[in-house]
């Protein structure tokens, strides 16, 4: 049997963050090592403290550092090699990054302590001028010799010259076996970057002479393509084809990300791509056996590729290293865990606004369920907290895009950290007055039927991927469409079945086997045995692009006209939807701020403070 049940509950945690829950024992599949082994993170978005409400993902960056050091000891003892990869979107999405002034000062210090062999930039590193500047002046030097940027240039802030963000590629040999590797670092064809950077389309980049020369190299045992690029993507297919034109059989290992899913793509029997989820939920593992090396340049056997998605918690880490709470931690790992604790404390991320009486889910329940975060916003927060005194008794309808909410709320303390996690985006409210109520409903219908609007919006806003929730426009588990939810039908074709799922807290246990609790149940090109932890599946429901709250809740629908209030991000979409609805309103010129200076996040924290008391 590949997995073993360890009926062990850890009494306490000796690493991880002090407030992190202890991991839960569960049946695990082992790692299958090879000549060359990889650990991979992607789309960490600042979650280096791990998940403080979810046992499955409760290890922090310090624990990950210990894990990679221990795995390195283990594989090197057998004469094998290990490479550590990160494929970008390290920034934006968690208070550890977003709440410092300036942003990211603690994060970049914490990050640099991990030894990373190849790292690349994501799109989030490029939205703001100062974020990409920080990459160039801080992260690239911190990881000198390891940061690769095959298709990103930046106007140097001092010379104003257009220069590569980092070297285009590198060739190196592994320490123990002398495996000769040519490595690249790509970003998908992204055009929402600020104009101080230039992202060249992948298809164009691979025609450039430096790339063509790099792949002409005959003394290569493996092409390693790291990138912030989906595992299944036209960009990776183009790179695969370009390399195969020159080398019909040289193994190619891709690492990707961006879609926030666990995924594994097979391009041919010697070319595979691994994507390792999001938010420090997943540590990706891959291995290759049967590679040639500098001392054995020709091997007859065909290479064997393996993959595993490791749930980021100490139970998994102890199991895979064969160590325990006394033998697993390393000094470096402990120091970094302490750095994270200190940073969280300096940023007051544990400041409590109130206590949530129950879990509120983004997609685990239908959006109009009492346990839906959207239902809570629409029926409680907006009607009770959104009020512009200057509008007197005028009823209003407020529209939010569901994608503005980024995570679930867990029962218990709702902290400054929780606020940054669920609503990290700076977003004020605007309104136009005297809009016929039936036109507002027509606009809602249009907004919720426009898959097209949804799929093109990623590049237009610094933060928000789409109107809807990020998972929905890509692959994110088994979505069940709810009867009451017809308006979202348009977005269904965008969903790829079966890859990845959502997080799995202890209290959601509802499987017949008590050892198996809900979590990722990934289906990918290699089958259904990729996840290290054996979970029962989590249900996910479709969420509309936009939701509406009535203010006050009881009178609005009876009024002929209302104030149409909306989160400012939605303005360009409302301009379009207004045209469809034949509403004669100039949103750009006629709208005004509603509740001047107040942001959605403020509204939520104020409401929580007023309504969710903590029992002493
Ligand atoms: C970039 O500038 C904005 C606005 O001044 C500031 O809030 C943010 O902290 C800066 N970010 C970084 C990474 O320096
Ligand atoms: C970039 O955009 C800013 C306005 O946001 C503009 O002032 C500047 O000239 C632009 N720079 C380039 C190189 O196009
Ligand atoms: C309508 O709602 C407002 C505020 O939510 C409340 O003050 C008022 O009493 C309600 N009126 C009725 C008739 O329920
Ligand atoms: C809105 O304002 C812009 C400039 O302020 C102007 O060019 C445009 O014509 C205005 N639109 C309408 C419909 O008045």
XYZ file of C-alpha atoms and ligand atoms in Angstrom:
672
model
C 0.000 0.000 0.000
C 1.256 3.440 -0.896
C -0.079 5.177 2.149
C -0.090 4.511 5.807
C -2.431 5.657 8.538
C -0.716 7.222 11.483
C -3.281 7.373 14.255
C -1.498 10.189 15.963
C -2.738 13.571 17.061
C -0.023 16.040 17.837
C -0.424 17.417 21.345
C 1.161 20.743 20.474
C 3.167 22.309 17.725
C 6.774 23.183 18.231
C 7.122 25.237 15.089
C 4.461 27.019 12.994
C 2.879 30.250 14.266
C 1.813 30.288 17.932
C -1.850 30.743 17.011
C -1.822 28.100 14.255
C -4.001 25.028 14.808
C -2.281 21.658 15.245
C -2.312 19.516 12.123
C -4.643 16.517 11.978
C -3.518 13.004 11.225
C -4.749 11.580 7.949
C -3.799 8.816 5.532
C -0.901 9.927 3.344
C 0.648 8.882 0.052
C 4.445 8.840 0.140
C 6.787 10.873 -2.020
C 8.390 8.903 -4.846
C 11.927 10.163 -5.119
C 14.064 10.083 -8.235
C 17.507 11.055 -9.409
C 16.411 14.672 -9.505
C 13.799 16.005 -7.057
C 11.946 19.315 -6.836
C 9.952 21.289 -4.289
C 7.727 23.998 -5.720
C 5.677 26.926 -4.433
C 3.584 29.364 -6.444
C 1.029 32.145 -5.868
C 1.911 32.397 -2.190
C 0.478 35.972 -2.151
C 2.031 36.839 1.192
C 0.667 33.823 3.126
C 4.075 33.021 4.640
C 2.524 32.665 8.109
C 0.448 29.759 6.821
C -3.292 29.431 7.502
C -4.083 30.243 11.104
C -7.605 28.800 10.933
C -7.007 25.690 8.883
C -5.026 22.733 10.214
C -4.360 21.366 6.722
C -2.314 24.430 5.754
C -0.975 25.603 9.077
C 2.777 25.336 8.458
C 4.668 28.589 7.877
C 7.617 29.605 5.705
C 10.035 28.676 8.498
C 8.607 25.145 8.565
C 8.926 24.993 4.786
C 12.584 25.995 5.104
C 13.120 23.142 7.592
C 11.212 20.787 5.299
C 13.372 21.569 2.287
C 16.563 21.271 4.352
C 15.447 17.867 5.677
C 14.385 16.635 2.236
C 17.745 17.804 0.905
C 19.583 15.796 3.585
C 17.470 12.789 2.734
C 17.951 12.827 -1.043
C 21.605 13.863 -0.911
C 22.341 10.914 1.388
C 21.246 8.745 -1.538
C 23.359 10.703 -4.015
C 20.300 12.418 -5.517
C 19.762 16.127 -6.135
C 17.091 18.597 -4.984
C 16.033 21.873 -6.607
C 13.651 24.395 -5.027
C 11.414 26.460 -7.328
C 9.048 29.432 -6.881
C 6.974 30.754 -9.753
C 5.785 34.162 -8.594
C 2.810 36.119 -7.266
C 4.605 36.275 -3.939
C 3.040 39.671 -3.241
C -0.469 41.082 -2.530
C -3.273 39.209 -0.763
C -2.275 38.891 2.882
C -1.738 41.378 5.712
C 1.852 40.213 6.135
C 2.521 41.884 2.775
C -0.259 44.458 2.391
C -0.409 46.003 5.859
C 3.151 47.244 6.198
C 4.140 50.764 5.131
C 5.616 50.547 2.613
C 4.106 47.228 1.614
C 6.234 44.103 1.673
C 9.103 45.223 3.896
C 8.746 42.267 6.266
C 7.814 39.816 3.565
C 10.904 40.245 1.416
C 13.156 39.761 4.453
C 11.315 36.568 5.436
C 11.250 35.203 1.915
C 14.982 35.545 1.299
C 15.913 32.988 3.944
C 14.647 30.118 1.821
C 17.222 28.764 -0.598
C 15.467 28.915 -3.979
C 17.258 27.551 -7.030
C 14.994 29.092 -9.674
C 12.423 31.833 -9.138
C 10.374 33.977 -11.478
C 8.019 36.951 -11.408
C 4.237 36.690 -11.464
C 1.803 39.289 -12.780
C 1.207 40.698 -9.298
C 4.840 41.760 -9.076
C 4.184 44.056 -12.059
C 0.894 45.911 -11.447
C 2.389 48.820 -9.519
C 5.453 50.769 -10.508
C 6.989 50.455 -7.047
C 6.338 46.685 -6.797
C 8.322 45.847 -9.925
C 10.961 48.364 -8.875
C 11.255 46.446 -5.585
C 11.684 43.218 -7.518
C 14.542 44.742 -9.496
C 16.250 46.415 -6.541
C 15.534 43.929 -3.724
C 14.245 40.477 -4.698
C 16.443 39.975 -7.766
C 19.633 40.847 -5.801
C 18.440 38.717 -2.834
C 18.216 35.752 -5.205
C 21.051 36.672 -7.536
C 21.924 33.846 -9.871
C 18.540 32.212 -9.298
C 15.963 34.796 -10.452
C 15.224 34.346 -14.163
C 13.154 36.542 -16.437
C 12.925 35.313 -20.009
C 10.254 37.755 -21.186
C 10.124 40.755 -18.816
C 12.031 44.016 -19.231
C 11.941 47.015 -16.909
C 12.830 50.698 -17.311
C 15.645 50.985 -14.805
C 14.574 53.582 -12.204
C 18.013 55.249 -12.249
C 19.074 55.126 -15.892
C 15.590 54.858 -17.458
C 17.079 52.281 -19.804
C 14.999 49.233 -20.742
C 16.818 46.235 -19.213
C 15.921 42.598 -18.510
C 14.333 42.294 -15.029
C 16.759 39.417 -14.414
C 18.910 37.126 -16.599
C 16.937 35.432 -19.415
C 18.106 31.899 -18.673
C 20.909 29.944 -17.141
C 22.773 26.723 -17.605
C 24.010 24.850 -14.577
C 24.830 21.344 -13.417
C 23.428 19.748 -10.285
C 25.759 19.335 -7.352
C 25.820 15.604 -6.811
C 25.241 14.032 -10.194
C 26.245 16.732 -12.618
C 22.889 16.784 -14.400
C 23.200 19.496 -17.045
C 20.205 21.804 -16.982
C 19.164 24.742 -19.136
C 16.556 26.773 -17.227
C 14.144 29.545 -18.249
C 11.774 31.806 -16.303
C 8.592 32.953 -18.064
C 5.447 34.969 -17.413
C 2.226 34.228 -19.342
C 1.170 36.738 -22.026
C 0.155 39.424 -19.566
C -0.617 43.009 -20.501
C -2.025 44.547 -17.317
C 1.389 45.625 -16.061
C 2.252 49.250 -15.271
C 4.159 50.890 -18.105
C 7.553 50.741 -16.381
C 7.766 47.077 -17.387
C 7.404 45.369 -20.762
C 6.143 41.789 -20.987
C 6.960 40.214 -24.316
C 4.535 37.517 -25.561
C 6.019 34.054 -25.091
C 5.500 33.140 -28.768
C 7.655 36.123 -29.768
C 10.308 35.555 -27.111
C 11.017 32.011 -28.270
C 11.924 33.313 -31.708
C 14.660 35.528 -30.302
C 18.224 34.506 -31.004
C 19.239 34.096 -27.341
C 16.441 31.528 -26.837
C 17.164 29.719 -30.079
C 20.848 29.529 -29.169
C 20.039 28.303 -25.659
C 17.960 25.413 -26.981
C 20.536 24.497 -29.662
C 22.866 23.363 -26.872
C 23.578 19.646 -27.358
C 24.971 19.040 -23.887
C 21.743 19.234 -21.966
C 20.172 16.516 -19.804
C 17.041 18.484 -18.882
C 15.233 21.648 -19.933
C 13.682 23.290 -16.888
C 10.976 25.842 -17.646
C 9.784 27.697 -14.565
C 7.110 30.312 -15.019
C 4.039 32.087 -13.831
C 2.132 30.317 -16.584
C -0.729 27.770 -16.312
C 0.428 24.131 -16.621
C -2.034 23.631 -19.469
C -1.514 26.724 -21.597
C -0.790 27.837 -25.153
C 2.350 29.526 -23.825
C 3.805 26.275 -22.470
C 2.701 24.375 -25.557
C 4.610 26.870 -27.702
C 7.774 26.448 -25.611
C 7.371 22.668 -25.689
C 7.091 22.704 -29.495
C 10.074 25.017 -29.895
C 12.288 22.743 -27.789
C 10.971 19.567 -29.450
C 11.832 20.987 -32.883
C 15.469 20.851 -31.837
C 15.520 18.010 -29.295
C 13.052 15.255 -30.019
C 13.701 13.403 -26.758
C 15.410 15.603 -24.145
C 13.276 15.627 -20.977
C 11.466 18.874 -20.166
C 10.101 19.734 -16.718
C 7.795 22.750 -16.514
C 6.662 24.433 -13.285
C 3.699 26.764 -13.464
C 1.044 28.661 -11.593
C -1.350 31.609 -11.844
C -4.616 29.644 -11.845
C -4.395 28.875 -8.124
C -4.993 25.170 -8.760
C -3.141 21.909 -8.362
C -2.492 20.660 -11.864
C -0.197 18.386 -13.856
C 0.001 18.445 -17.644
C 1.575 15.837 -19.851
C 2.975 17.245 -23.122
C 4.569 13.968 -24.224
C 6.170 11.012 -22.438
C 9.186 13.175 -21.557
C 7.619 16.575 -20.885
C 5.427 17.405 -17.884
C 4.192 20.558 -16.157
C 3.374 20.870 -12.457
C 1.264 23.663 -10.904
C 1.208 23.837 -7.116
C -1.928 25.652 -5.978
C -2.008 28.898 -4.035
C -1.638 30.734 -0.701
C 0.872 28.303 0.877
C -1.720 25.534 0.878
C 0.414 23.312 -1.307
C 4.074 22.374 -1.576
C 4.505 20.767 -4.981
C 6.863 17.812 -5.290
C 8.217 16.373 -8.539
C 10.932 13.882 -9.384
C 12.599 12.520 -12.499
C 14.494 9.264 -12.838
C 16.490 8.041 -15.809
C 18.199 11.307 -16.755
C 21.540 11.420 -18.482
C 24.331 13.314 -16.687
C 27.633 14.933 -17.615
C 29.506 11.755 -16.708
C 26.942 9.470 -18.340
C 25.786 11.521 -21.311
C 23.819 8.722 -22.939
C 21.338 6.564 -21.073
C 19.168 4.000 -22.724
C 16.222 4.076 -20.337
C 13.352 6.483 -20.801
C 12.858 8.957 -17.968
C 10.144 8.491 -15.346
C 8.315 11.563 -14.025
C 6.415 11.689 -10.706
C 4.413 14.370 -8.907
C 2.820 14.914 -5.499
C 0.835 17.800 -3.971
C 1.795 18.107 -0.309
C -0.691 19.711 2.118
C 1.329 22.409 3.858
C 1.239 21.192 7.471
C 3.609 19.642 9.989
C 1.886 16.269 9.971
C 2.741 15.894 6.258
C 6.232 17.336 6.782
C 7.045 14.914 9.624
C 5.721 11.986 7.641
C 7.667 12.715 4.458
C 10.929 13.366 6.308
C 10.461 10.475 8.745
C 11.117 12.940 11.583
C 9.103 14.266 14.513
C 8.563 17.455 16.458
C 11.958 17.104 18.156
C 14.052 16.072 15.174
C 12.335 17.970 12.342
C 12.899 21.685 13.104
C 16.122 23.346 11.962
C 17.699 26.396 13.518
C 17.128 28.409 10.374
C 13.515 27.331 10.147
C 12.886 28.278 13.771
C 14.482 31.695 13.272
C 12.246 32.406 10.294
C 9.156 31.232 12.182
C 10.125 33.732 14.896
C 10.662 36.487 12.303
C 7.121 35.894 11.054
C 5.711 36.002 14.583
C 7.558 39.276 15.229
C 6.376 40.800 11.951
C 2.753 39.821 12.603
C 3.018 41.352 16.028
C 4.590 44.597 14.725
C 1.745 44.814 12.205
C -0.906 44.102 14.903
C -2.409 41.404 12.710
C -3.890 39.674 15.758
C -5.955 42.713 16.798
C -9.478 41.381 17.301
C -12.497 43.258 15.888
C -15.063 40.673 16.977
C -15.838 36.965 16.940
C -17.602 35.245 14.061
C -20.423 33.045 15.402
C -20.148 30.639 12.451
C -18.142 29.890 9.314
C -19.080 31.895 6.253
C -18.127 30.308 2.939
C -17.429 31.737 -0.496
C -18.358 28.672 -2.550
C -19.021 25.737 -0.219
C -22.693 26.641 0.093
C -25.071 28.258 -2.429
C -24.629 32.034 -2.431
C -28.075 32.624 -0.932
C -27.504 30.169 1.933
C -27.376 31.644 5.463
C -23.767 30.395 5.687
C -22.699 32.188 2.512
C -20.359 35.140 2.922
C -22.222 36.819 0.028
C -25.589 36.340 1.645
C -24.184 37.830 4.848
C -22.859 40.873 2.974
C -26.097 41.355 1.027
C -28.565 40.921 3.874
C -26.638 42.121 6.931
C -23.493 44.163 6.310
C -24.672 46.355 3.416
C -28.203 47.117 4.738
C -26.963 47.788 8.267
C -23.649 49.551 7.693
C -23.780 51.299 4.315
C -25.472 54.673 4.782
C -24.582 58.091 3.414
C -26.114 60.678 5.772
C -26.275 63.275 3.009
C -28.781 61.080 1.174
C -31.290 61.167 4.009
C -33.935 58.472 3.635
C -33.286 57.697 -0.026
C -33.341 53.963 -0.501
C -30.342 52.441 -2.249
C -29.209 49.259 -3.922
C -25.513 48.498 -3.498
C -23.662 46.246 -5.956
C -20.476 44.366 -5.137
C -18.472 42.060 -7.372
C -18.055 38.672 -5.755
C -14.365 38.624 -6.783
C -13.695 41.474 -4.357
C -14.026 38.911 -1.573
C -11.005 36.678 -1.471
C -11.457 34.145 1.294
C -13.796 32.439 3.745
C -14.497 33.678 7.282
C -13.923 31.145 10.045
C -15.843 30.848 13.269
C -13.966 32.579 16.083
C -11.812 35.684 16.292
C -12.097 38.068 13.369
C -8.798 39.954 13.310
C -7.030 42.637 11.319
C -5.439 39.691 9.518
C -8.904 38.274 8.660
C -9.945 41.666 7.258
C -6.899 41.850 4.961
C -7.437 38.253 3.896
C -11.099 38.551 2.916
C -10.947 42.047 1.456
C -7.422 43.188 0.613
C -8.404 45.664 -2.082
C -8.652 49.408 -1.599
C -12.216 49.952 -2.823
C -14.501 52.902 -2.166
C -18.194 53.271 -3.005
C -19.746 55.543 -5.648
C -23.359 56.167 -6.595
C -25.744 57.737 -9.069
C -29.138 58.925 -7.857
C -32.702 58.355 -9.008
C -32.173 55.183 -10.985
C -35.399 53.252 -11.680
C -35.424 50.120 -9.534
C -36.283 47.863 -12.470
C -33.279 49.220 -14.430
C -31.029 48.304 -11.506
C -32.368 44.748 -11.691
C -31.773 44.694 -15.440
C -28.189 45.856 -14.880
C -27.695 43.057 -12.349
C -28.897 40.511 -14.890
C -26.554 41.903 -17.527
C -23.574 41.923 -15.161
C -24.243 38.357 -14.147
C -24.580 37.126 -17.707
C -21.478 38.747 -19.115
C -18.858 36.026 -19.047
C -16.996 38.074 -21.599
C -16.704 41.045 -19.305
C -15.497 38.697 -16.610
C -12.818 37.016 -18.628
C -11.227 40.217 -19.923
C -11.123 42.132 -16.692
C -7.974 40.650 -15.187
C -5.771 43.073 -17.000
C -7.674 46.201 -16.138
C -7.320 46.318 -12.392
C -4.267 46.174 -10.203
C -5.782 43.658 -7.858
C -8.939 41.957 -8.852
C -8.714 39.075 -11.243
C -12.295 39.030 -12.416
C -15.696 40.173 -11.373
C -16.368 36.713 -10.051
C -14.268 34.693 -7.656
C -10.844 33.733 -9.029
C -11.415 29.994 -8.884
C -14.455 30.121 -11.080
C -12.994 31.485 -14.230
C -10.376 28.774 -14.077
C -10.468 25.327 -12.607
C -11.432 25.051 -9.012
C -13.112 21.867 -7.998
C -16.455 20.315 -8.585
C -18.887 23.140 -8.967
C -22.506 22.330 -8.522
C -24.882 24.700 -10.047
C -27.706 25.704 -7.837
C -31.203 26.135 -9.155
C -31.491 29.673 -7.881
C -28.310 30.521 -9.638
C -29.215 30.455 -13.309
C -27.659 33.802 -14.055
C -24.194 32.318 -13.853
C -24.680 29.804 -16.622
C -22.648 31.956 -18.945
C -19.555 31.420 -16.888
C -19.790 27.655 -16.745
C -17.901 26.854 -19.938
C -14.889 28.577 -18.409
C -14.678 25.944 -15.730
C -12.315 23.088 -16.265
C -13.534 20.046 -14.417
C -11.963 18.409 -11.537
C -8.653 20.025 -10.714
C -8.234 21.063 -7.142
C -10.698 22.082 -4.547
C -10.917 24.138 -1.405
C -9.571 24.126 2.085
C -10.643 21.632 4.681
C -11.142 22.543 8.294
C -11.503 20.022 11.063
C -15.097 20.852 11.874
C -16.235 20.046 8.366
C -15.673 16.302 8.937
C -18.503 14.535 7.235
C -17.069 11.488 5.577
C -17.887 7.922 6.599
C -14.269 7.172 7.384
C -13.286 9.257 10.427
C -9.656 9.444 9.277
C -10.640 11.125 6.043
C -11.712 14.748 6.104
C -12.572 17.126 3.274
C -9.836 18.758 1.214
C -8.147 18.683 -2.165
C -9.090 15.707 -4.349
C -7.149 16.537 -7.480
C -7.670 15.002 -10.909
C -4.873 15.704 -13.361
C -3.219 14.209 -16.464
C -1.571 11.514 -14.333
C -4.755 10.438 -12.535
C -6.274 10.913 -9.111
C -3.377 9.952 -6.849
C -1.483 13.263 -6.819
C -2.495 14.622 -3.415
C -0.342 13.464 -0.520
C -3.288 13.581 1.893
C -6.286 11.416 1.122
C -9.340 13.646 1.478
C -13.017 13.458 0.789
C -14.120 15.978 -1.843
C -15.415 19.438 -1.011
C -18.500 20.704 -2.819
C -18.341 24.044 -4.517
C -21.216 26.144 -5.809
C -21.294 28.803 -8.467
C -21.372 32.386 -7.308
C -22.778 35.181 -9.467
C -20.385 37.870 -10.740
C -22.167 40.485 -8.653
C -24.438 40.578 -5.623
C -26.778 43.328 -4.415
C -27.796 44.599 -1.018
C -30.961 46.620 -0.415
C -30.727 49.681 1.835
C -32.901 49.754 3.839
C -33.751 46.128 3.333
C -37.507 46.485 3.655
C -38.405 49.554 1.596
C -36.104 49.463 -1.388
C -38.012 47.086 -3.610
C -41.164 49.151 -3.187
C -39.489 52.340 -4.365
C -39.617 53.381 -7.990
C -36.166 54.924 -7.973
C -33.121 54.281 -5.823
C -29.538 55.382 -5.380
C -27.444 52.927 -7.375
C -24.385 52.416 -5.165
C -21.433 50.371 -6.416
C -17.897 49.477 -5.532
C -15.685 51.742 -7.663
C -13.954 48.834 -9.377
C -17.256 48.095 -11.127
C -17.571 51.460 -12.855
C -16.273 50.401 -16.304
C -18.547 47.347 -16.215
C -21.532 49.487 -15.225
C -20.902 51.802 -18.165
C -21.323 48.781 -20.446
C -24.165 47.173 -18.519
C -25.951 50.556 -18.395
C -25.885 50.695 -22.199
C -27.370 47.195 -22.459
C -30.072 48.211 -20.000
C -30.703 51.437 -21.940
C -30.108 53.455 -18.836
C -29.296 57.033 -19.706
C -26.673 57.643 -17.020
C -23.103 58.815 -17.457
C -21.413 56.848 -14.696
C -18.077 58.543 -15.244
C -19.298 62.147 -14.967
C -22.468 61.901 -12.915
C -21.430 59.578 -10.098
C -20.255 60.723 -6.705
C -18.572 59.106 -3.762
C -20.958 57.383 -1.320
C -19.967 57.469 2.354
C -16.921 59.560 1.506
C -13.605 57.920 2.390
C -15.132 54.643 3.561
C -13.851 51.441 1.982
C -15.530 48.042 1.849
C -12.968 46.694 4.333
C -13.839 49.512 6.812
C -17.517 48.760 6.427
C -16.932 45.102 7.235
C -14.682 45.703 10.253
C -17.100 48.307 11.662
C -20.037 45.946 11.250
C -18.074 43.095 12.860
C -17.147 45.327 15.807
C -20.795 46.320 16.311
C -22.388 42.918 15.820
C -20.013 40.063 16.558
C -19.194 40.258 20.251
C -16.693 37.819 21.703
C -17.915 35.918 24.761
C -15.550 36.460 27.630
C 3.789 51.793 -3.467
O 3.178 53.073 -3.323
C 1.945 53.027 -2.623
C 1.337 54.427 -2.711
O 2.234 55.395 -2.262
C 2.198 52.597 -1.191
O 0.976 52.503 -0.486
C 2.864 51.230 -1.197
O 3.223 50.872 0.099
C 4.082 51.207 -2.100
N 4.468 49.825 -2.276
C 5.716 49.434 -2.191
C 5.953 48.005 -2.466
O 6.634 50.186 -1.907
C 3.517 55.764 -18.109
O 2.266 56.250 -17.702
C 2.334 57.519 -17.059
C 0.935 57.869 -16.593
O 0.462 56.919 -15.708
C 2.875 58.559 -18.029
O 3.003 59.788 -17.372
C 4.229 58.098 -18.556
O 4.679 58.967 -19.556
C 4.154 56.706 -19.125
N 5.499 56.250 -19.430
C 5.805 55.622 -20.547
C 7.223 55.170 -20.676
O 4.987 55.413 -21.412
C -37.203 49.210 7.723
O -35.795 49.155 7.968
C -35.286 50.217 8.732
C -33.779 50.121 8.786
O -33.318 48.877 8.408
C -35.938 50.198 10.121
O -35.461 51.286 10.883
C -37.433 50.250 9.980
O -38.035 50.108 11.238
C -37.945 49.172 9.053
N -39.356 49.358 8.814
C -40.210 48.371 8.833
C -41.626 48.740 8.534
O -39.900 47.215 9.077
C -17.712 63.673 -19.367
O -16.612 64.508 -19.080
C -15.605 64.507 -20.065
C -14.457 65.377 -19.589
O -14.609 65.794 -18.285
C -16.180 65.059 -21.367
O -15.185 65.007 -22.375
C -17.357 64.208 -21.778
O -17.967 64.749 -22.919
C -18.376 64.133 -20.656
N -19.411 63.218 -21.032
C -20.678 63.569 -21.052
C -21.625 62.541 -21.521
O -21.035 64.664 -20.708
